[in-house]
Amino acid sequence: MAQETRGWNDFDAGAILFSFNKDSNVNNIANTLPENRAYSQSNSYTASVADWRVEKPVFNRDFCIDCQFCWIYCPDMSIVSRNEKMVGVDYDHCKGCGICVDVCPTNPKSLLMFEEKKSENDALANWPKKESKKDKENK
Ligand code: SF4
Ligand code: SF4
């Protein structure tokens, strides 16, 4: 049977939306990768919630030191990391806030903001060079 879709104003005040399907095992959820969790239809993980983003972070593996700062600080859990290695950005949930770029410590940065419509290849081709101490002082 197709699941009923309701608007936000169809719910009574105080209604509870469950994050996981009723029959899912949630006891070990912290150790289950997000893509393997039985999220319910009312959980925002199941939808793209980033279509209003105007800029996006692009990841450049060439400079990344896998410090995981971006993963820790992202307020939307949109940095994908596996076995302590930065993998990329979950663009269905990233809101384009730029915090991951701010906290990235490498020179040049391993994450940079680009216009939403720019392709990843174009972004990587336009990556800045390493900044010297002098360049930084003159800023
Ligand atoms: S831009 Fe913001 S929401 Fe997107 S990955 Fe970076 S910190 Fe997360
Ligand atoms: S903050 Fe920068 S260097 Fe650290 S894991 Fe993220 S992209 Fe890599």
GROMACS .gro file of N, CA, C and O in nm, residues 9-134:
model
  504
    9ASN      N    1   0.103   2.093   0.820
    9ASN     CA    2  -0.011   2.147   0.895
    9ASN      C    3  -0.127   2.046   0.906
    9ASN      O    4  -0.233   2.080   0.954
   10ASP      N    5  -0.103   1.921   0.861
   10ASP     CA    6  -0.204   1.816   0.881
   10ASP      C    7  -0.187   1.747   1.017
   10ASP      O    8  -0.267   1.661   1.054
   11PHE      N    9  -0.079   1.781   1.088
   11PHE     CA   10  -0.053   1.715   1.216
   11PHE      C   11  -0.107   1.797   1.333
   11PHE      O   12  -0.107   1.921   1.328
   12ASP      N   13  -0.151   1.726   1.437
   12ASP     CA   14  -0.193   1.796   1.560
   12ASP      C   15  -0.069   1.846   1.632
   12ASP      O   16   0.038   1.786   1.623
   13ALA      N   17  -0.086   1.956   1.707
   13ALA     CA   18   0.025   2.007   1.788
   13ALA      C   19   0.071   1.896   1.882
   13ALA      O   20  -0.010   1.827   1.943
   14GLY      N   21   0.202   1.877   1.891
   14GLY     CA   22   0.256   1.776   1.981
   14GLY      C   23   0.266   1.638   1.920
   14GLY      O   24   0.305   1.542   1.987
   15ALA      N   25   0.229   1.623   1.793
   15ALA     CA   26   0.237   1.491   1.728
   15ALA      C   27   0.383   1.447   1.722
   15ALA      O   28   0.474   1.529   1.711
   16ILE      N   29   0.405   1.318   1.733
   16ILE     CA   30   0.542   1.265   1.730
   16ILE      C   31   0.568   1.200   1.595
   16ILE      O   32   0.488   1.119   1.547
   17LEU      N   33   0.678   1.238   1.533
   17LEU     CA   34   0.718   1.173   1.407
   17LEU      C   35   0.836   1.082   1.440
   17LEU      O   36   0.938   1.127   1.491
   18PHE      N   37   0.820   0.955   1.414
   18PHE     CA   38   0.927   0.861   1.449
   18PHE      C   39   1.035   0.861   1.341
   18PHE      O   40   1.006   0.864   1.222
   19SER      N   41   1.158   0.855   1.387
   19SER     CA   42   1.271   0.858   1.294
   19SER      C   43   1.291   0.727   1.220
   19SER      O   44   1.339   0.724   1.107
   20PHE      N   45   1.256   0.616   1.286
   20PHE     CA   46   1.285   0.484   1.227
   20PHE      C   47   1.156   0.405   1.209
   20PHE      O   48   1.058   0.427   1.281
   21ASN      N   49   1.157   0.311   1.116
   21ASN     CA   50   1.042   0.225   1.097
   21ASN      C   51   1.018   0.142   1.223
   21ASN      O   52   1.114   0.108   1.294
   22LYS      N   53   0.891   0.110   1.244
   22LYS     CA   54   0.850   0.040   1.368
   22LYS      C   55   0.929  -0.088   1.391
   22LYS      O   56   0.967  -0.119   1.502
   23ASP      N   57   0.950  -0.165   1.283
   23ASP     CA   58   1.011  -0.297   1.301
   23ASP      C   59   1.164  -0.295   1.292
   23ASP      O   60   1.228  -0.399   1.286
   24SER      N   61   1.225  -0.175   1.291
   24SER     CA   62   1.371  -0.172   1.278
   24SER      C   63   1.438  -0.191   1.414
   24SER      O   64   1.382  -0.156   1.518
   25ASN      N   65   1.559  -0.244   1.410
   25ASN     CA   66   1.635  -0.262   1.533
   25ASN      C   67   1.718  -0.136   1.558
   25ASN      O   68   1.814  -0.111   1.488
   26VAL      N   69   1.676  -0.057   1.655
   26VAL     CA   70   1.745   0.070   1.678
   26VAL      C   71   1.846   0.061   1.792
   26VAL      O   72   1.907   0.160   1.830
   27ASN      N   73   1.866  -0.059   1.845
   27ASN     CA   74   1.956  -0.072   1.961
   27ASN      C   75   2.101  -0.041   1.927
   27ASN      O   76   2.176   0.003   2.011
   28ASN      N   77   2.139  -0.064   1.803
   28ASN     CA   78   2.279  -0.047   1.768
   28ASN      C   79   2.294   0.062   1.661
   28ASN      O   80   2.380   0.053   1.575
   29ILE      N   81   2.207   0.162   1.669
   29ILE     CA   82   2.199   0.260   1.561
   29ILE      C   83   2.329   0.339   1.543
   29ILE      O   84   2.370   0.370   1.432
   30ALA      N   85   2.399   0.367   1.653
   30ALA     CA   86   2.521   0.448   1.643
   30ALA      C   87   2.629   0.375   1.563
   30ALA      O   88   2.716   0.437   1.503
   31ASN      N   89   2.622   0.242   1.564
   31ASN     CA   90   2.722   0.165   1.489
   31ASN      C   91   2.674   0.123   1.351
   31ASN      O   92   2.739   0.042   1.286
   32THR      N   93   2.559   0.176   1.309
   32THR     CA   94   2.504   0.141   1.177
   32THR      C   95   2.523   0.261   1.084
   32THR      O   96   2.488   0.374   1.120
   33LEU      N   97   2.580   0.238   0.968
   33LEU     CA   98   2.599   0.348   0.873
   33LEU      C   99   2.465   0.408   0.835
   33LEU      O  100   2.366   0.334   0.821
   34PRO      N  101   2.458   0.541   0.817
   34PRO     CA  102   2.329   0.605   0.786
   34PRO      C  103   2.255   0.538   0.670
   34PRO      O  104   2.134   0.521   0.676
   35GLU      N  105   2.328   0.501   0.565
   35GLU     CA  106   2.260   0.442   0.449
   35GLU      C  107   2.201   0.304   0.478
   35GLU      O  108   2.122   0.252   0.401
   36ASN      N  109   2.240   0.244   0.591
   36ASN     CA  110   2.186   0.111   0.627
   36ASN      C  111   2.079   0.120   0.736
   36ASN      O  112   2.027   0.018   0.780
   37ARG      N  113   2.048   0.240   0.782
   37ARG     CA  114   1.947   0.254   0.887
   37ARG      C  115   1.807   0.254   0.824
   37ARG      O  116   1.789   0.305   0.714
   38ALA      N  117   1.711   0.199   0.898
   38ALA     CA  118   1.573   0.191   0.847
   38ALA      C  119   1.499   0.320   0.882
   38ALA      O  120   1.410   0.323   0.968
   39TYR      N  121   1.537   0.430   0.817
   39TYR     CA  122   1.471   0.557   0.845
   39TYR      C  123   1.325   0.552   0.799
   39TYR      O  124   1.295   0.495   0.694
   40SER      N  125   1.237   0.616   0.874
   40SER     CA  126   1.096   0.622   0.833
   40SER      C  127   1.080   0.734   0.730
   40SER      O  128   1.167   0.820   0.716
   41GLN      N  129   0.965   0.735   0.665
   41GLN     CA  130   0.936   0.838   0.564
   41GLN      C  131   0.931   0.977   0.626
   41GLN      O  132   0.945   1.077   0.556
   42SER      N  133   0.907   0.983   0.757
   42SER     CA  134   0.898   1.116   0.820
   42SER      C  135   1.035   1.169   0.863
   42SER      O  136   1.045   1.276   0.921
   43ASN      N  137   1.141   1.094   0.833
   43ASN     CA  138   1.276   1.142   0.868
   43ASN      C  139   1.334   1.216   0.749
   43ASN      O  140   1.324   1.169   0.635
   44SER      N  141   1.396   1.329   0.775
   44SER     CA  142   1.446   1.411   0.662
   44SER      C  143   1.561   1.343   0.589
   44SER      O  144   1.598   1.384   0.479
   45TYR      N  145   1.617   1.237   0.646
   45TYR     CA  146   1.727   1.168   0.577
   45TYR      C  147   1.678   1.109   0.444
   45TYR      O  148   1.754   1.097   0.349
   46THR      N  149   1.550   1.078   0.436
   46THR     CA  150   1.497   1.011   0.317
   46THR      C  151   1.468   1.108   0.203
   46THR      O  152   1.423   1.068   0.097
   47ALA      N  153   1.488   1.237   0.225
   47ALA     CA  154   1.458   1.336   0.121
   47ALA      C  155   1.578   1.427   0.097
   47ALA      O  156   1.663   1.441   0.184
   48SER      N  157   1.582   1.487  -0.021
   48SER     CA  158   1.683   1.590  -0.043
   48SER      C  159   1.630   1.718   0.023
   48SER      O  160   1.520   1.763  -0.007
   49VAL      N  161   1.705   1.772   0.115
   49VAL     CA  162   1.660   1.892   0.187
   49VAL      C  163   1.760   2.006   0.165
   49VAL      O  164   1.785   2.087   0.252
   50ALA      N  165   1.819   2.009   0.046
   50ALA     CA  166   1.924   2.108   0.021
   50ALA      C  167   1.903   2.181  -0.110
   50ALA      O  168   1.996   2.239  -0.165
   51ASP      N  169   1.779   2.182  -0.160
   51ASP     CA  170   1.760   2.239  -0.294
   51ASP      C  171   1.764   2.391  -0.296
   51ASP      O  172   1.759   2.452  -0.401
   52TRP      N  173   1.775   2.454  -0.179
   52TRP     CA  174   1.788   2.600  -0.178
   52TRP      C  175   1.932   2.646  -0.165
   52TRP      O  176   1.960   2.764  -0.154
   53ARG      N  177   2.026   2.551  -0.167
   53ARG     CA  178   2.168   2.586  -0.153
   53ARG      C  179   2.216   2.666  -0.276
   53ARG      O  180   2.183   2.632  -0.389
   54VAL      N  181   2.291   2.773  -0.254
   54VAL     CA  182   2.341   2.852  -0.368
   54VAL      C  183   2.491   2.828  -0.391
   54VAL      O  184   2.542   2.850  -0.499
   55GLU      N  185   2.559   2.786  -0.285
   55GLU     CA  186   2.700   2.750  -0.299
   55GLU      C  187   2.720   2.614  -0.235
   55GLU      O  188   2.651   2.578  -0.140
   56LYS      N  189   2.819   2.540  -0.287
   56LYS     CA  190   2.841   2.406  -0.231
   56LYS      C  191   2.991   2.388  -0.201
   56LYS      O  192   3.077   2.446  -0.269
   57PRO      N  193   3.022   2.306  -0.101
   57PRO     CA  194   3.162   2.276  -0.076
   57PRO      C  195   3.207   2.166  -0.173
   57PRO      O  196   3.135   2.070  -0.195
   58VAL      N  197   3.326   2.185  -0.230
   58VAL     CA  198   3.383   2.080  -0.316
   58VAL      C  199   3.507   2.026  -0.244
   58VAL      O  200   3.585   2.102  -0.186
   59PHE      N  201   3.523   1.897  -0.248
   59PHE     CA  202   3.632   1.830  -0.176
   59PHE      C  203   3.746   1.798  -0.273
   59PHE      O  204   3.724   1.746  -0.382
   60ASN      N  205   3.869   1.829  -0.229
   60ASN     CA  206   3.987   1.797  -0.310
   60ASN      C  207   4.076   1.701  -0.230
   60ASN      O  208   4.142   1.742  -0.134
   61ARG      N  209   4.077   1.577  -0.268
   61ARG     CA  210   4.150   1.472  -0.197
   61ARG      C  211   4.301   1.498  -0.195
   61ARG      O  212   4.372   1.459  -0.102
   62ASP      N  213   4.352   1.570  -0.296
   62ASP     CA  214   4.498   1.590  -0.308
   62ASP      C  215   4.560   1.657  -0.186
   62ASP      O  216   4.679   1.639  -0.160
   63PHE      N  217   4.483   1.738  -0.113
   63PHE     CA  218   4.542   1.814  -0.002
   63PHE      C  219   4.492   1.768   0.135
   63PHE      O  220   4.542   1.814   0.237
   64CYS      N  221   4.396   1.680   0.138
   64CYS     CA  222   4.331   1.640   0.264
   64CYS      C  223   4.424   1.555   0.351
   64CYS      O  224   4.493   1.467   0.301
   65ILE      N  225   4.426   1.587   0.480
   65ILE     CA  226   4.508   1.510   0.575
   65ILE      C  227   4.421   1.424   0.667
   65ILE      O  228   4.468   1.374   0.769
   66ASP      N  229   4.294   1.413   0.635
   66ASP     CA  230   4.198   1.330   0.711
   66ASP      C  231   4.194   1.366   0.860
   66ASP      O  232   4.185   1.278   0.946
   67CYS      N  233   4.199   1.494   0.889
   67CYS     CA  234   4.195   1.537   1.030
   67CYS      C  235   4.055   1.522   1.088
   67CYS      O  236   4.037   1.521   1.210
   68GLN      N  237   3.953   1.518   1.002
   68GLN     CA  238   3.813   1.500   1.042
   68GLN      C  239   3.749   1.625   1.105
   68GLN      O  240   3.639   1.617   1.159
   69PHE      N  241   3.818   1.738   1.099
   69PHE     CA  242   3.756   1.861   1.154
   69PHE      C  243   3.622   1.889   1.083
   69PHE      O  244   3.525   1.926   1.146
   70CYS      N  245   3.621   1.875   0.952
   70CYS     CA  246   3.499   1.906   0.876
   70CYS      C  247   3.384   1.816   0.922
   70CYS      O  248   3.270   1.861   0.938
   71TRP      N  249   3.414   1.692   0.947
   71TRP     CA  250   3.312   1.595   0.991
   71TRP      C  251   3.258   1.632   1.129
   71TRP      O  252   3.138   1.627   1.154
   72ILE      N  253   3.348   1.673   1.218
   72ILE     CA  254   3.307   1.708   1.354
   72ILE      C  255   3.219   1.833   1.354
   72ILE      O  256   3.118   1.841   1.422
   73TYR      N  257   3.258   1.933   1.275
   73TYR     CA  258   3.191   2.064   1.283
   73TYR      C  259   3.067   2.077   1.194
   73TYR      O  260   2.987   2.168   1.215
   74CYS      N  261   3.051   1.996   1.093
   74CYS     CA  262   2.935   2.012   1.003
   74CYS      C  263   2.805   2.001   1.083
   74CYS      O  264   2.779   1.899   1.147
   75PRO      N  265   2.719   2.103   1.081
   75PRO     CA  266   2.596   2.099   1.160
   75PRO      C  267   2.487   2.011   1.100
   75PRO      O  268   2.384   1.989   1.162
   76ASP      N  269   2.509   1.963   0.977
   76ASP     CA  270   2.407   1.882   0.911
   76ASP      C  271   2.451   1.738   0.887
   76ASP      O  272   2.388   1.667   0.810
   77MET      N  273   2.559   1.697   0.947
   77MET     CA  274   2.613   1.562   0.929
   77MET      C  275   2.626   1.528   0.780
   77MET      O  276   2.590   1.419   0.737
   78SER      N  277   2.673   1.624   0.703
   78SER     CA  278   2.679   1.606   0.558
   78SER      C  279   2.819   1.573   0.507
   78SER      O  280   2.839   1.565   0.386
   79ILE      N  281   2.913   1.561   0.598
   79ILE     CA  282   3.046   1.515   0.556
   79ILE      C  283   3.047   1.364   0.570
   79ILE      O  284   3.014   1.310   0.675
   80VAL      N  285   3.085   1.297   0.462
   80VAL     CA  286   3.086   1.150   0.465
   80VAL      C  287   3.229   1.105   0.495
   80VAL      O  288   3.323   1.139   0.423
   81SER      N  289   3.242   1.030   0.604
   81SER     CA  290   3.372   0.981   0.646
   81SER      C  291   3.359   0.832   0.675
   81SER      O  292   3.261   0.788   0.736
   82ARG      N  293   3.457   0.755   0.628
   82ARG     CA  294   3.455   0.610   0.651
   82ARG      C  295   3.592   0.568   0.699
   82ARG      O  296   3.692   0.600   0.635
   83ASN      N  297   3.596   0.495   0.811
   83ASN     CA  298   3.723   0.448   0.868
   83ASN      C  299   3.823   0.563   0.885
   83ASN      O  300   3.939   0.551   0.846
   84GLU      N  301   3.771   0.674   0.937
   84GLU     CA  302   3.853   0.793   0.964
   84GLU      C  303   3.914   0.855   0.840
   84GLU      O  304   4.015   0.925   0.846
   85LYS      N  305   3.855   0.828   0.726
   85LYS     CA  306   3.900   0.892   0.600
   85LYS      C  307   3.785   0.975   0.546
   85LYS      O  308   3.671   0.925   0.535
   86MET      N  309   3.814   1.099   0.512
   86MET     CA  310   3.715   1.186   0.450
   86MET      C  311   3.682   1.131   0.311
   86MET      O  312   3.774   1.102   0.233
   87VAL      N  313   3.554   1.113   0.282
   87VAL     CA  314   3.513   1.054   0.154
   87VAL      C  315   3.452   1.159   0.061
   87VAL      O  316   3.475   1.159  -0.060
   88GLY      N  317   3.372   1.249   0.116
   88GLY     CA  318   3.307   1.349   0.031
   88GLY      C  319   3.192   1.416   0.102
   88GLY      O  320   3.180   1.407   0.225
   89VAL      N  321   3.107   1.480   0.026
   89VAL     CA  322   2.997   1.559   0.083
   89VAL      C  323   2.863   1.497   0.040
   89VAL      O  324   2.847   1.459  -0.076
   90ASP      N  325   2.771   1.488   0.132
   90ASP     CA  326   2.636   1.440   0.103
   90ASP      C  327   2.554   1.561   0.057
   90ASP      O  328   2.505   1.638   0.139
   91TYR      N  329   2.541   1.578  -0.074
   91TYR     CA  330   2.475   1.697  -0.128
   91TYR      C  331   2.323   1.695  -0.112
   91TYR      O  332   2.257   1.794  -0.140
   92ASP      N  333   2.265   1.583  -0.070
   92ASP     CA  334   2.120   1.582  -0.044
   92ASP      C  335   2.087   1.653   0.087
   92ASP      O  336   1.973   1.689   0.111
   93HIS      N  337   2.188   1.667   0.173
   93HIS     CA  338   2.161   1.725   0.305
   93HIS      C  339   2.245   1.848   0.337
   93HIS      O  340   2.209   1.924   0.427
   94CYS      N  341   2.356   1.866   0.268
   94CYS     CA  342   2.442   1.984   0.290
   94CYS      C  343   2.365   2.112   0.259
   94CYS      O  344   2.300   2.121   0.155
   95LYS      N  345   2.373   2.212   0.350
   95LYS     CA  346   2.301   2.338   0.330
   95LYS      C  347   2.391   2.449   0.276
   95LYS      O  348   2.347   2.562   0.260
   96GLY      N  349   2.520   2.418   0.256
   96GLY     CA  350   2.609   2.519   0.199
   96GLY      C  351   2.650   2.627   0.296
   96GLY      O  352   2.679   2.740   0.255
   97CYS      N  353   2.657   2.596   0.425
   97CYS     CA  354   2.690   2.699   0.525
   97CYS      C  355   2.838   2.738   0.522
   97CYS      O  356   2.875   2.846   0.566
   98GLY      N  357   2.925   2.649   0.474
   98GLY     CA  358   3.068   2.683   0.462
   98GLY      C  359   3.151   2.659   0.587
   98GLY      O  360   3.271   2.687   0.589
   99ILE      N  361   3.091   2.606   0.693
   99ILE     CA  362   3.167   2.582   0.816
   99ILE      C  363   3.281   2.482   0.791
   99ILE      O  364   3.393   2.499   0.840
  100CYS      N  365   3.254   2.379   0.713
  100CYS     CA  366   3.358   2.277   0.685
  100CYS      C  367   3.479   2.342   0.618
  100CYS      O  368   3.594   2.306   0.646
  101VAL      N  369   3.454   2.440   0.532
  101VAL     CA  370   3.564   2.509   0.464
  101VAL      C  371   3.642   2.593   0.565
  101VAL      O  372   3.764   2.595   0.565
  102ASP      N  373   3.569   2.663   0.653
  102ASP     CA  374   3.636   2.747   0.754
  102ASP      C  375   3.730   2.666   0.843
  102ASP      O  376   3.837   2.713   0.879
  103VAL      N  377   3.689   2.547   0.881
  103VAL     CA  378   3.769   2.471   0.979
  103VAL      C  379   3.876   2.385   0.913
  103VAL      O  380   3.964   2.333   0.982
  104CYS      N  381   3.873   2.371   0.783
  104CYS     CA  382   3.973   2.286   0.714
  104CYS      C  383   4.111   2.353   0.728
  104CYS      O  384   4.130   2.468   0.688
  105PRO      N  385   4.210   2.282   0.784
  105PRO     CA  386   4.336   2.348   0.819
  105PRO      C  387   4.444   2.342   0.711
  105PRO      O  388   4.552   2.397   0.731
  106THR      N  389   4.420   2.278   0.598
  106THR     CA  390   4.530   2.259   0.503
  106THR      C  391   4.554   2.386   0.420
  106THR      O  392   4.472   2.476   0.415
  107ASN      N  393   4.667   2.388   0.354
  107ASN     CA  394   4.706   2.502   0.270
  107ASN      C  395   4.755   2.449   0.135
  107ASN      O  396   4.864   2.392   0.130
  108PRO      N  397   4.677   2.466   0.028
  108PRO     CA  398   4.545   2.526   0.022
  108PRO      C  399   4.442   2.437   0.090
  108PRO      O  400   4.470   2.321   0.120
  109LYS      N  401   4.322   2.490   0.110
  109LYS     CA  402   4.218   2.413   0.176
  109LYS      C  403   4.179   2.293   0.091
  109LYS      O  404   4.191   2.296  -0.032
  110SER      N  405   4.131   2.189   0.159
  110SER     CA  406   4.087   2.068   0.089
  110SER      C  407   3.938   2.071   0.059
  110SER      O  408   3.886   1.983  -0.008
  111LEU      N  409   3.871   2.171   0.114
  111LEU     CA  410   3.729   2.195   0.085
  111LEU      C  411   3.717   2.343   0.052
  111LEU      O  412   3.771   2.426   0.127
  112LEU      N  413   3.651   2.375  -0.055
  112LEU     CA  414   3.628   2.515  -0.090
  112LEU      C  415   3.486   2.532  -0.142
  112LEU      O  416   3.430   2.439  -0.201
  113MET      N  417   3.430   2.651  -0.120
  113MET     CA  418   3.295   2.677  -0.169
  113MET      C  419   3.299   2.722  -0.315
  113MET      O  420   3.384   2.803  -0.354
  114PHE      N  421   3.208   2.667  -0.394
  114PHE     CA  422   3.192   2.707  -0.534
  114PHE      C  423   3.043   2.727  -0.562
  114PHE      O  424   2.958   2.675  -0.487
  115GLU      N  425   3.014   2.799  -0.669
  115GLU     CA  426   2.873   2.816  -0.709
  115GLU      C  427   2.810   2.679  -0.724
  115GLU      O  428   2.873   2.587  -0.775
  116GLU      N  429   2.683   2.669  -0.687
  116GLU     CA  430   2.612   2.541  -0.692
  116GLU      C  431   2.619   2.475  -0.830
  116GLU      O  432   2.636   2.355  -0.843
  117LYS      N  433   2.610   2.558  -0.935
  117LYS     CA  434   2.602   2.499  -1.070
  117LYS      C  435   2.739   2.460  -1.127
  117LYS      O  436   2.746   2.398  -1.233
  118LYS      N  437   2.847   2.496  -1.060
  118LYS     CA  438   2.980   2.463  -1.112
  118LYS      C  439   3.005   2.313  -1.100
  118LYS      O  440   2.972   2.252  -0.998
  119SER      N  441   3.063   2.254  -1.205
  119SER     CA  442   3.089   2.110  -1.199
  119SER      C  443   3.209   2.084  -1.110
  119SER      O  444   3.295   2.171  -1.091
  120GLU      N  445   3.217   1.962  -1.059
  120GLU     CA  446   3.329   1.927  -0.971
  120GLU      C  447   3.461   1.938  -1.048
  120GLU      O  448   3.560   1.988  -0.996
  121ASN      N  449   3.463   1.895  -1.173
  121ASN     CA  450   3.586   1.902  -1.252
  121ASN      C  451   3.633   2.046  -1.269
  121ASN      O  452   3.752   2.076  -1.259
  122ASP      N  453   3.539   2.137  -1.296
  122ASP     CA  454   3.575   2.280  -1.309
  122ASP      C  455   3.630   2.334  -1.178
  122ASP      O  456   3.728   2.410  -1.177
  123ALA      N  457   3.565   2.296  -1.070
  123ALA     CA  458   3.609   2.344  -0.939
  123ALA      C  459   3.751   2.295  -0.911
  123ALA      O  460   3.838   2.373  -0.870
  124LEU      N  461   3.777   2.168  -0.937
  124LEU     CA  462   3.910   2.112  -0.909
  124LEU      C  463   4.015   2.176  -0.999
  124LEU      O  464   4.129   2.198  -0.957
  125ALA      N  465   3.976   2.209  -1.122
  125ALA     CA  466   4.071   2.272  -1.216
  125ALA      C  467   4.105   2.415  -1.174
  125ALA      O  468   4.208   2.469  -1.215
  126ASN      N  469   4.019   2.477  -1.093
  126ASN     CA  470   4.042   2.616  -1.050
  126ASN      C  471   4.087   2.626  -0.904
  126ASN      O  472   4.068   2.729  -0.840
  127TRP      N  473   4.145   2.519  -0.854
  127TRP     CA  474   4.186   2.518  -0.713
  127TRP      C  475   4.304   2.613  -0.693
  127TRP      O  476   4.396   2.614  -0.774
  128PRO      N  477   4.304   2.691  -0.586
  128PRO     CA  478   4.417   2.783  -0.565
  128PRO      C  479   4.545   2.708  -0.527
  128PRO      O  480   4.540   2.594  -0.482
  129LYS      N  481   4.658   2.776  -0.548
  129LYS     CA  482   4.789   2.719  -0.512
  129LYS      C  483   4.812   2.741  -0.362
  129LYS      O  484   4.742   2.820  -0.298
  130LYS      N  485   4.915   2.676  -0.310
  130LYS     CA  486   4.952   2.693  -0.169
  130LYS      C  487   4.987   2.840  -0.143
  130LYS      O  488   5.057   2.901  -0.224
  131GLU      N  489   4.937   2.894  -0.032
  131GLU     CA  490   4.966   3.034   0.002
  131GLU      C  491   5.097   3.041   0.080
  131GLU      O  492   5.119   2.963   0.173
  132SER      N  493   5.185   3.135   0.045
  132SER     CA  494   5.310   3.151   0.121
  132SER      C  495   5.280   3.237   0.245
  132SER      O  496   5.176   3.302   0.253
  133LYS      N  497   5.376   3.239   0.338
  133LYS     CA  498   5.360   3.321   0.458
  133LYS      C  499   5.341   3.467   0.420
  133LYS      O  500   5.261   3.539   0.477
  134LYS      N  501   5.418   3.509   0.318
  134LYS     CA  502   5.411   3.649   0.273
  134LYS      C  503   5.271   3.682   0.223
  134LYS      O  504   5.215   3.787   0.257
   0.00000   0.00000   0.00000
